[in-house]
PDB file of C-alpha atoms in Angstrom:
ATOM      1  CA  MET A  29     -12.254   0.797  25.506  1.00 46.00           C
ATOM      2  CA  THR A  30     -11.938   1.530  21.463  1.00 56.00           C
ATOM      3  CA  LEU A  31     -11.403  -0.725  19.029  1.00 68.00           C
ATOM      4  CA  ARG A  32      -9.107  -0.703  16.123  1.00 88.00           C
ATOM      5  CA  HIS A  33     -11.081  -0.836  12.613  1.00 95.00           C
ATOM      6  CA  ILE A  34     -10.891  -1.634   9.383  1.00 98.00           C
ATOM      7  CA  VAL A  35     -13.001   0.483   6.809  1.00 97.00           C
ATOM      8  CA  VAL A  36     -13.915  -1.257   3.783  1.00 97.00           C
ATOM      9  CA  GLY A  37     -15.903   0.483   1.286  1.00 95.00           C
ATOM     10  CA  VAL A  38     -18.857  -1.591  -0.834  1.00 94.00           C
ATOM     11  CA  ASP A  39     -21.731  -1.633  -3.594  1.00 91.00           C
ATOM     12  CA  GLY A  40     -22.160  -5.477  -4.269  1.00 89.00           C
ATOM     13  CA  SER A  41     -20.338  -5.506  -7.058  1.00 91.00           C
ATOM     14  CA  LEU A  42     -17.793  -9.008  -7.614  1.00 91.00           C
ATOM     15  CA  THR A  43     -15.455  -6.677  -6.650  1.00 91.00           C
ATOM     16  CA  SER A  44     -16.111  -5.414  -3.683  1.00 92.00           C
ATOM     17  CA  VAL A  45     -17.630  -8.515  -2.624  1.00 94.00           C
ATOM     18  CA  ARG A  46     -13.498  -9.553  -2.569  1.00 93.00           C
ATOM     19  CA  ALA A  47     -13.103  -6.639  -0.933  1.00 95.00           C
ATOM     20  CA  LEU A  48     -14.463  -7.291   1.771  1.00 96.00           C
ATOM     21  CA  ASP A  49     -13.502 -10.672   2.522  1.00 96.00           C
ATOM     22  CA  ARG A  50     -10.232  -8.883   2.039  1.00 95.00           C
ATOM     23  CA  ALA A  51     -11.491  -6.290   5.300  1.00 97.00           C
ATOM     24  CA  ALA A  52     -12.409  -8.920   7.455  1.00 97.00           C
ATOM     25  CA  ALA A  53      -9.791 -11.015   7.230  1.00 95.00           C
ATOM     26  CA  GLU A  54      -7.827  -8.197   7.530  1.00 96.00           C
ATOM     27  CA  ALA A  55      -9.522  -7.179  10.824  1.00 97.00           C
ATOM     28  CA  VAL A  56      -8.868 -10.164  12.471  1.00 96.00           C
ATOM     29  CA  ARG A  57      -5.882 -10.288  11.730  1.00 94.00           C
ATOM     30  CA  HIS A  58      -5.733  -7.321  13.340  1.00 95.00           C
ATOM     31  CA  GLY A  59      -7.745  -7.793  16.345  1.00 95.00           C
ATOM     32  CA  GLY A  60     -10.664  -5.048  15.523  1.00 95.00           C
ATOM     33  CA  THR A  61     -13.656  -4.211  14.146  1.00 97.00           C
ATOM     34  CA  LEU A  62     -15.285  -4.338  10.369  1.00 98.00           C
ATOM     35  CA  ARG A  63     -17.695  -0.453   9.769  1.00 98.00           C
ATOM     36  CA  VAL A  64     -18.308  -1.686   5.359  1.00 98.00           C
ATOM     37  CA  LEU A  65     -19.176   1.442   4.496  1.00 97.00           C
ATOM     38  CA  TYR A  66     -21.442   2.137   1.357  1.00 95.00           C
ATOM     39  CA  ALA A  67     -22.288   5.703  -0.171  1.00 93.00           C
ATOM     40  CA  VAL A  68     -25.128   5.514  -2.412  1.00 90.00           C
ATOM     41  CA  PRO A  69     -27.579   8.481  -4.326  1.00 87.00           C
ATOM     42  CA  ASP A  70     -30.302   7.513  -2.124  1.00 87.00           C
ATOM     43  CA  LEU A  71     -29.692   5.595   1.195  1.00 89.00           C
ATOM     44  CA  ASP A  72     -33.223   3.959   0.026  1.00 88.00           C
ATOM     45  CA  GLU A  73     -30.515   1.400  -1.694  1.00 88.00           C
ATOM     46  CA  ALA A  74     -28.538   0.235   0.896  1.00 93.00           C
ATOM     47  CA  ALA A  75     -30.593  -1.887   2.941  1.00 95.00           C
ATOM     48  CA  PRO A  76     -29.537  -5.024   0.919  1.00 95.00           C
ATOM     49  CA  VAL A  77     -26.406  -4.945   0.225  1.00 95.00           C
ATOM     50  CA  LEU A  78     -24.919  -4.101   3.913  1.00 97.00           C
ATOM     51  CA  ALA A  79     -27.829  -6.946   4.584  1.00 97.00           C
ATOM     52  CA  TYR A  80     -25.753  -9.514   2.226  1.00 97.00           C
ATOM     53  CA  ALA A  81     -22.286  -7.859   3.986  1.00 97.00           C
ATOM     54  CA  VAL A  82     -23.102  -7.990   7.072  1.00 98.00           C
ATOM     55  CA  SER A  83     -24.286 -11.691   7.268  1.00 98.00           C
ATOM     56  CA  ARG A  84     -21.830 -13.183   4.538  1.00 98.00           C
ATOM     57  CA  THR A  85     -19.132 -11.568   7.163  1.00 98.00           C
ATOM     58  CA  GLY A  86     -21.096 -14.026  10.123  1.00 97.00           C
ATOM     59  CA  GLU A  87     -20.146 -17.242   7.755  1.00 97.00           C
ATOM     60  CA  ARG A  88     -17.164 -15.770   7.613  1.00 96.00           C
ATOM     61  CA  CYS A  89     -15.217 -14.648  10.130  1.00 97.00           C
ATOM     62  CA  PRO A  90     -18.216 -15.483  13.379  1.00 96.00           C
ATOM     63  CA  GLY A  91     -17.586 -13.185  16.207  1.00 95.00           C
ATOM     64  CA  LEU A  92     -16.497 -10.037  14.088  1.00 97.00           C
ATOM     65  CA  SER A  93     -18.255  -7.051  15.007  1.00 97.00           C
ATOM     66  CA  VAL A  94     -19.532  -5.266  12.201  1.00 98.00           C
ATOM     67  CA  GLU A  95     -20.747  -1.625  11.832  1.00 97.00           C
ATOM     68  CA  THR A  96     -22.265  -0.731   8.492  1.00 97.00           C
ATOM     69  CA  VAL A  97     -22.560   2.543   7.663  1.00 96.00           C
ATOM     70  CA  ALA A  98     -24.533   4.801   4.480  1.00 96.00           C
ATOM     71  CA  VAL A  99     -23.743   7.328   3.469  1.00 93.00           C
ATOM     72  CA  GLU A 100     -25.424  10.251   0.994  1.00 91.00           C
ATOM     73  CA  GLY A 101     -22.717  10.956  -1.740  1.00 86.00           C
ATOM     74  CA  GLY A 102     -19.550  10.441  -3.579  1.00 88.00           C
ATOM     75  CA  VAL A 103     -17.735   7.275  -2.455  1.00 91.00           C
ATOM     76  CA  VAL A 104     -14.168   8.943  -3.129  1.00 91.00           C
ATOM     77  CA  HIS A 105     -14.434  11.928  -0.194  1.00 91.00           C
ATOM     78  CA  ALA A 106     -17.076   9.095   1.786  1.00 93.00           C
ATOM     79  CA  LEU A 107     -14.225   6.917   2.518  1.00 94.00           C
ATOM     80  CA  ALA A 108     -11.590   9.213   2.747  1.00 93.00           C
ATOM     81  CA  ARG A 109     -12.978  12.025   5.812  1.00 94.00           C
ATOM     82  CA  ALA A 110     -13.413   7.260   6.951  1.00 94.00           C
ATOM     83  CA  SER A 111     -10.165   6.772   6.748  1.00 94.00           C
ATOM     84  CA  GLU A 112      -8.949   9.645   9.318  1.00 93.00           C
ATOM     85  CA  ASP A 113      -9.754   6.677  12.298  1.00 92.00           C
ATOM     86  CA  ALA A 114      -9.839   3.699  10.596  1.00 96.00           C
ATOM     87  CA  VAL A 115      -6.255   1.078  10.862  1.00 96.00           C
ATOM     88  CA  LEU A 116      -6.325   0.597   7.187  1.00 97.00           C
ATOM     89  CA  THR A 117      -8.833   1.385   4.323  1.00 97.00           C
ATOM     90  CA  VAL A 118      -9.794  -1.227   1.828  1.00 97.00           C
ATOM     91  CA  VAL A 119     -11.224  -0.965  -1.602  1.00 95.00           C
ATOM     92  CA  GLY A 120     -11.457  -2.678  -4.606  1.00 92.00           C
ATOM     93  CA  ASN A 121      -9.233  -2.092  -7.679  1.00 85.00           C
ATOM     94  CA  ARG A 122     -13.449  -1.485  -9.963  1.00 72.00           C
ATOM     95  CA  GLY A 123     -16.592  -1.136  -9.078  1.00 58.00           C
ATOM     96  CA  LEU A 124     -17.588   1.617  -6.769  1.00 59.00           C
ATOM     97  CA  GLY A 125     -18.935   4.010  -8.643  1.00 53.00           C
ATOM     98  CA  THR A 126     -16.134   3.033 -12.527  1.00 41.00           C
ATOM     99  CA  VAL A 127     -16.206   2.241 -15.353  1.00 35.00           C
ATOM    100  CA  ALA A 128     -14.433  -0.952 -16.828  1.00 35.00           C
ATOM    101  CA  GLY A 129     -11.729   0.065 -19.196  1.00 33.00           C
ATOM    102  CA  SER A 130     -10.119   3.372 -19.044  1.00 33.00           C
ATOM    103  CA  ALA A 131     -11.300   4.729 -15.685  1.00 35.00           C
ATOM    104  CA  LEU A 132      -9.562   1.259 -14.157  1.00 36.00           C
ATOM    105  CA  GLY A 133      -9.254   1.802 -10.519  1.00 48.00           C
ATOM    106  CA  SER A 134      -9.814   5.462 -10.698  1.00 74.00           C
ATOM    107  CA  VAL A 135     -11.580   5.114  -6.863  1.00 83.00           C
ATOM    108  CA  SER A 136      -8.215   3.500  -5.764  1.00 85.00           C
ATOM    109  CA  LEU A 137      -6.106   5.961  -7.481  1.00 86.00           C
ATOM    110  CA  ARG A 138      -8.580   9.081  -5.559  1.00 87.00           C
ATOM    111  CA  LEU A 139      -8.364   7.486  -2.897  1.00 89.00           C
ATOM    112  CA  ALA A 140      -4.217   6.505  -2.663  1.00 88.00           C
ATOM    113  CA  ALA A 141      -4.302  10.154  -3.095  1.00 88.00           C
ATOM    114  CA  LEU A 142      -6.411  11.540  -0.317  1.00 89.00           C
ATOM    115  CA  THR A 143      -6.557   8.598   2.662  1.00 88.00           C
ATOM    116  CA  ARG A 144      -5.006  10.088   5.620  1.00 88.00           C
ATOM    117  CA  GLY A 145      -3.845   6.894   7.269  1.00 93.00           C
ATOM    118  CA  PRO A 146      -3.089   3.129   4.754  1.00 96.00           C
ATOM    119  CA  LEU A 147      -5.102   1.854   1.979  1.00 96.00           C
ATOM    120  CA  GLN A 148      -5.017  -1.829   0.627  1.00 97.00           C
ATOM    121  CA  VAL A 149      -6.689  -1.907  -3.223  1.00 95.00           C
ATOM    122  CA  VAL A 150      -7.264  -5.541  -3.407  1.00 94.00           C
ATOM    123  CA  ARG A 151      -5.626  -6.818  -6.877  1.00 90.00           C
ATOM    124  CA  GLY A 152      -4.806 -10.467  -8.163  1.00 80.00           C
ATOM    125  CA  ASP A 153      -7.298 -13.184  -8.432  1.00 76.00           C
ATOM    126  CA  ARG A 154      -5.503 -15.870  -5.150  1.00 72.00           C
ATOM    127  CA  PRO A 155      -8.260 -17.681  -2.784  1.00 66.00           C
ATOM    128  CA  CYS A 156      -5.251 -18.294   0.127  1.00 70.00           C
ATOM    129  CA  ASP A 157      -2.356 -16.241  -0.080  1.00 78.00           C
ATOM    130  CA  GLU A 158      -0.736 -17.531   3.775  1.00 81.00           C
ATOM    131  CA  GLY A 159       2.708 -18.135   3.926  1.00 90.00           C
ATOM    132  CA  ARG A 160       3.728 -15.627   1.701  1.00 95.00           C
ATOM    133  CA  PRO A 161       5.977 -12.617   2.288  1.00 97.00           C
ATOM    134  CA  VAL A 162       5.317  -9.219   2.656  1.00 97.00           C
ATOM    135  CA  VAL A 163       6.978  -7.710   0.092  1.00 98.00           C
ATOM    136  CA  LEU A 164       8.725  -3.555   0.429  1.00 97.00           C
ATOM    137  CA  GLY A 165       9.420  -1.141  -1.759  1.00 95.00           C
ATOM    138  CA  LEU A 166      12.031   1.060   0.243  1.00 93.00           C
ATOM    139  CA  ALA A 167      13.160   4.470  -1.837  1.00 85.00           C
ATOM    140  CA  GLY A 168      14.960   5.583   1.570  1.00 80.00           C
ATOM    141  CA  ASP A 169      14.676   6.917   4.954  1.00 77.00           C
ATOM    142  CA  SER A 170      11.572   9.190   3.146  1.00 79.00           C
ATOM    143  CA  ASP A 171       9.639   6.217   3.670  1.00 89.00           C
ATOM    144  CA  MET A 172       9.635   5.473   7.443  1.00 91.00           C
ATOM    145  CA  ARG A 173       5.861   4.464   7.969  1.00 93.00           C
ATOM    146  CA  ALA A 174       5.508   2.210   5.418  1.00 95.00           C
ATOM    147  CA  ALA A 175       8.950   0.560   6.213  1.00 95.00           C
ATOM    148  CA  GLU A 176       7.346   0.274   9.450  1.00 96.00           C
ATOM    149  CA  TYR A 177       3.638  -0.436   8.458  1.00 97.00           C
ATOM    150  CA  ALA A 178       5.644  -3.456   6.681  1.00 97.00           C
ATOM    151  CA  PHE A 179       7.521  -5.337   9.402  1.00 97.00           C
ATOM    152  CA  GLN A 180       3.996  -5.329  11.656  1.00 96.00           C
ATOM    153  CA  GLU A 181       2.174  -6.852   8.165  1.00 97.00           C
ATOM    154  CA  ALA A 182       4.755  -9.786   8.525  1.00 97.00           C
ATOM    155  CA  GLU A 183       4.076  -9.624  12.306  1.00 96.00           C
ATOM    156  CA  ARG A 184       1.224 -10.133  11.970  1.00 95.00           C
ATOM    157  CA  ARG A 185       1.089 -12.785   9.754  1.00 95.00           C
ATOM    158  CA  GLY A 186       3.748 -14.307  10.099  1.00 95.00           C
ATOM    159  CA  VAL A 187       5.579 -14.608   7.620  1.00 96.00           C
ATOM    160  CA  ASN A 188       9.215 -12.905   6.048  1.00 97.00           C
ATOM    161  CA  LEU A 189      10.119  -9.546   4.800  1.00 97.00           C
ATOM    162  CA  ARG A 190      11.215  -9.077   1.905  1.00 96.00           C
ATOM    163  CA  VAL A 191      12.575  -4.973   1.158  1.00 95.00           C
ATOM    164  CA  LEU A 192      13.664  -4.123  -2.309  1.00 95.00           C
ATOM    165  CA  HIS A 193      15.854  -1.703  -2.097  1.00 91.00           C
ATOM    166  CA  SER A 194      16.020   1.484  -5.367  1.00 86.00           C
ATOM    167  CA  PRO A 195      17.753   4.608  -3.767  1.00 77.00           C
ATOM    168  CA  THR A 196      17.153   8.017  -5.434  1.00 64.00           C
ATOM    169  CA  ARG A 197      18.392   8.515  -8.503  1.00 51.00           C
ATOM    170  CA  ARG A 198      20.634  12.114  -7.986  1.00 43.00           C
ATOM    171  CA  HIS A 199      21.002  13.813 -10.753  1.00 38.00           C
ATOM    172  CA  THR A 200      24.862  14.451 -11.693  1.00 40.00           C
ATOM    173  CA  THR A 201      25.569  18.185 -13.248  1.00 41.00           C
ATOM    174  CA  PRO A 202      27.897  17.115 -16.065  1.00 46.00           C
ATOM    175  CA  GLU A 203      31.724  18.580 -15.774  1.00 46.00           C
ATOM    176  CA  LEU A 204      33.879  20.278 -18.271  1.00 48.00           C
ATOM    177  CA  PRO A 205      36.521  18.170 -19.743  1.00 53.00           C
ATOM    178  CA  SER A 206      39.334  18.574 -17.767  1.00 50.00           C
ATOM    179  CA  LEU A 207      43.130  20.431 -19.286  1.00 50.00           C
ATOM    180  CA  THR A 208      45.249  18.164 -17.760  1.00 49.00           C
ATOM    181  CA  GLY A 209      43.435  14.687 -18.358  1.00 50.00           C
ATOM    182  CA  VAL A 210      42.492  13.694 -14.897  1.00 47.00           C
ATOM    183  CA  ARG A 211      39.330  12.335 -14.684  1.00 52.00           C
ATOM    184  CA  GLY A 212      36.164  14.068 -13.140  1.00 50.00           C
ATOM    185  CA  SER A 213      34.917  12.698 -10.452  1.00 56.00           C
ATOM    186  CA  GLY A 214      31.132  12.563 -11.129  1.00 57.00           C
ATOM    187  CA  PRO A 215      30.631   8.863 -11.211  1.00 57.00           C
ATOM    188  CA  GLU A 216      32.552   8.624  -7.751  1.00 64.00           C
ATOM    189  CA  ARG A 217      30.673  10.607  -6.567  1.00 57.00           C
ATOM    190  CA  THR A 218      27.245   8.787  -7.871  1.00 53.00           C
ATOM    191  CA  ALA A 219      28.852   6.239  -6.428  1.00 55.00           C
ATOM    192  CA  VAL A 220      29.415   7.661  -3.072  1.00 57.00           C
ATOM    193  CA  GLU A 221      26.322   9.066  -2.288  1.00 55.00           C
ATOM    194  CA  SER A 222      24.207   5.222  -3.840  1.00 57.00           C
ATOM    195  CA  ARG A 223      26.284   4.120  -1.537  1.00 60.00           C
ATOM    196  CA  ALA A 224      25.684   6.553   1.442  1.00 57.00           C
ATOM    197  CA  GLU A 225      21.575   5.989   1.120  1.00 58.00           C
ATOM    198  CA  GLU A 226      22.094   2.309   1.054  1.00 62.00           C
ATOM    199  CA  ALA A 227      23.792   2.907   4.219  1.00 63.00           C
ATOM    200  CA  VAL A 228      20.728   5.179   5.958  1.00 59.00           C
ATOM    201  CA  ALA A 229      18.195   2.963   4.967  1.00 65.00           C
ATOM    202  CA  ARG A 230      20.187   0.584   6.735  1.00 71.00           C
ATOM    203  CA  TYR A 231      20.266   1.673   9.715  1.00 72.00           C
ATOM    204  CA  ALA A 232      16.591   2.401   9.243  1.00 73.00           C
ATOM    205  CA  LEU A 233      15.537  -1.083   8.893  1.00 86.00           C
ATOM    206  CA  GLY A 234      17.725  -1.911  11.022  1.00 85.00           C
ATOM    207  CA  HIS A 235      15.728  -0.095  14.212  1.00 87.00           C
ATOM    208  CA  LEU A 236      12.408  -1.352  13.014  1.00 92.00           C
ATOM    209  CA  HIS A 237      14.000  -5.329  13.317  1.00 91.00           C
ATOM    210  CA  ASP A 238      15.681  -4.778  16.603  1.00 92.00           C
ATOM    211  CA  GLN A 239      12.260  -3.866  17.190  1.00 93.00           C
ATOM    212  CA  HIS A 240      10.288  -7.238  15.552  1.00 94.00           C
ATOM    213  CA  PRO A 241      13.135  -9.732  16.357  1.00 94.00           C
ATOM    214  CA  ASP A 242      11.249 -12.549  14.739  1.00 94.00           C
ATOM    215  CA  ILE A 243      10.833 -10.950  11.566  1.00 95.00           C
ATOM    216  CA  VAL A 244      12.854 -12.907   8.794  1.00 96.00           C
ATOM    217  CA  VAL A 245      13.872  -9.641   6.276  1.00 95.00           C
ATOM    218  CA  GLU A 246      15.520 -10.605   2.870  1.00 93.00           C
ATOM    219  CA  SER A 247      16.622  -7.294   1.409  1.00 91.00           C
ATOM    220  CA  ASP A 248      17.607  -6.293  -2.320  1.00 90.00           C
ATOM    221  CA  THR A 249      18.903  -3.095  -3.917  1.00 88.00           C
ATOM    222  CA  VAL A 250      17.335  -2.320  -7.140  1.00 87.00           C
ATOM    223  CA  ARG A 251      19.563  -0.296  -9.208  1.00 82.00           C
ATOM    224  CA  THR A 252      16.912  -1.234 -12.483  1.00 84.00           C
ATOM    225  CA  ALA A 253      13.440   1.338 -12.423  1.00 88.00           C
ATOM    226  CA  PRO A 254      11.185  -0.524  -8.947  1.00 92.00           C
ATOM    227  CA  ALA A 255       8.401  -0.359 -10.230  1.00 94.00           C
ATOM    228  CA  PRO A 256       9.061  -3.451 -12.562  1.00 95.00           C
ATOM    229  CA  ALA A 257      11.152  -5.794  -9.594  1.00 95.00           C
ATOM    230  CA  LEU A 258       8.470  -4.778  -7.309  1.00 96.00           C
ATOM    231  CA  LEU A 259       6.143  -6.161  -9.909  1.00 96.00           C
ATOM    232  CA  THR A 260       8.188  -9.050 -10.143  1.00 96.00           C
ATOM    233  CA  SER A 261       7.906  -9.537  -6.721  1.00 96.00           C
ATOM    234  CA  SER A 262       3.928  -9.072  -6.759  1.00 96.00           C
ATOM    235  CA  ARG A 263       3.131 -12.910  -7.829  1.00 94.00           C
ATOM    236  CA  GLU A 264       5.029 -14.253  -5.076  1.00 94.00           C
ATOM    237  CA  ALA A 265       3.591 -12.064  -2.308  1.00 96.00           C
ATOM    238  CA  ALA A 266       0.562 -11.819  -0.144  1.00 95.00           C
ATOM    239  CA  VAL A 267       1.177  -8.020  -0.480  1.00 96.00           C
ATOM    240  CA  VAL A 268       3.404  -5.062  -1.370  1.00 97.00           C
ATOM    241  CA  VAL A 269       3.553  -1.709   0.542  1.00 97.00           C
ATOM    242  CA  VAL A 270       4.771   1.678  -0.742  1.00 96.00           C
ATOM    243  CA  GLY A 271       4.390   4.634   1.188  1.00 93.00           C
ATOM    244  CA  ALA A 272       3.081   7.511  -1.427  1.00 87.00           C
ATOM    245  CA  HIS A 273       4.487  10.792  -1.962  1.00 81.00           C
ATOM    246  CA  ARG A 274       1.666  12.947  -3.000  1.00 64.00           C
ATOM    247  CA  ARG A 275       2.463  15.957  -4.943  1.00 62.00           C
ATOM    248  CA  THR A 276       0.018  18.780  -5.454  1.00 60.00           C
ATOM    249  CA  GLY A 277      -1.242  19.196  -9.725  1.00 52.00           C
ATOM    250  CA  VAL A 278      -3.541  21.160 -11.181  1.00 45.00           C
ATOM    251  CA  PHE A 279      -6.308  18.615 -10.123  1.00 46.00           C
ATOM    252  CA  GLY A 280      -4.689  18.085  -6.488  1.00 49.00           C
ATOM    253  CA  PRO A 281      -2.909  15.246  -4.309  1.00 54.00           C
ATOM    254  CA  ARG A 282      -0.933  13.182  -7.236  1.00 62.00           C
ATOM    255  CA  LEU A 283      -0.086   9.519  -6.622  1.00 79.00           C
ATOM    256  CA  GLY A 284       3.818   8.829  -8.128  1.00 83.00           C
ATOM    257  CA  PRO A 285       4.991   6.216 -11.311  1.00 88.00           C
ATOM    258  CA  VAL A 286       5.506   3.859  -8.889  1.00 91.00           C
ATOM    259  CA  VAL A 287       2.150   3.946  -6.997  1.00 92.00           C
ATOM    260  CA  HIS A 288       0.595   4.411  -9.839  1.00 90.00           C
ATOM    261  CA  THR A 289       1.756   1.716 -11.973  1.00 93.00           C
ATOM    262  CA  LEU A 290       1.163  -1.194  -8.735  1.00 94.00           C
ATOM    263  CA  LEU A 291      -2.605  -0.562  -8.076  1.00 92.00           C
ATOM    264  CA  HIS A 292      -3.058  -0.874 -12.146  1.00 91.00           C
ATOM    265  CA  ARG A 293      -0.828  -3.891 -12.512  1.00 93.00           C
ATOM    266  CA  SER A 294       0.310  -4.895  -9.113  1.00 95.00           C
ATOM    267  CA  HIS A 295      -0.738  -9.382  -9.326  1.00 95.00           C
ATOM    268  CA  CYS A 296      -1.479  -9.073  -5.453  1.00 95.00           C
ATOM    269  CA  PRO A 297      -3.170  -6.251  -3.177  1.00 96.00           C
ATOM    270  CA  VAL A 298      -1.272  -3.234  -2.453  1.00 96.00           C
ATOM    271  CA  ILE A 299      -0.859  -1.567   0.691  1.00 97.00           C
ATOM    272  CA  VAL A 300      -0.014   2.656   0.379  1.00 96.00           C
ATOM    273  CA  VAL A 301       1.169   4.662   3.209  1.00 95.00           C
ATOM    274  CA  PRO A 302       0.999   8.045   3.084  1.00 92.00           C
ATOM    275  CA  GLU A 303       4.118  10.000   3.770  1.00 84.00           C
ATOM    276  CA  GLY A 304       4.740  12.903   5.794  1.00 67.00           C
TER     277      GLY A 304
END
């Protein structure tokens, strides 16, 4: 039987070392193996960095099986390909060929738009997150892959799951003023639609809770923009899990504003789960 594996991208930077440590812990948590990938212009440059990765992981996680892969070429597409058969891909929020400043997170943003499976971008500087809850950003029943992953993550960690549900905002066409003085039904219809979305989300979460009965779930509805609420929750979270609904743009797949904001400003690691 082939063990499930976690892929991590490294480049020898301090940020990638933190990603390596996080990926090793995830591999232990998943009961799988760790695959360390280094994409370089010249393969001869890879040996020292990969040897250090094996040595460090062996000291911190004795017994964990570690495989190293050196790839000649671009890191984004190398990691995107490696994500096809991985249960999780892990990267830092800096490094891997980016430069500081305006390019912060460019690799992680591009990966989040391309990876085939869940991607964890390591953010925050807490040395330990044991006991902290998993936070799920839920827009509706189209985020069920992210919801399922969040339940599994809370179960693996043995912690609570906090769900921040932000119902999709529907546009309501303005109604003409009534000649009889009777108020239009636009606001009422919007309220009914919002309650229906909440009911669908509760039903979907209830089904997942039945599959993971030991998880304590706290659910809140966010009436304002979801990104600020998720950023606030990330201060006390172990990880934030969100779904990625990719849209095709001029330069290829791109992410929505919530994922984009979290990858740049979250106080803890972010797990992006492709939807659809």
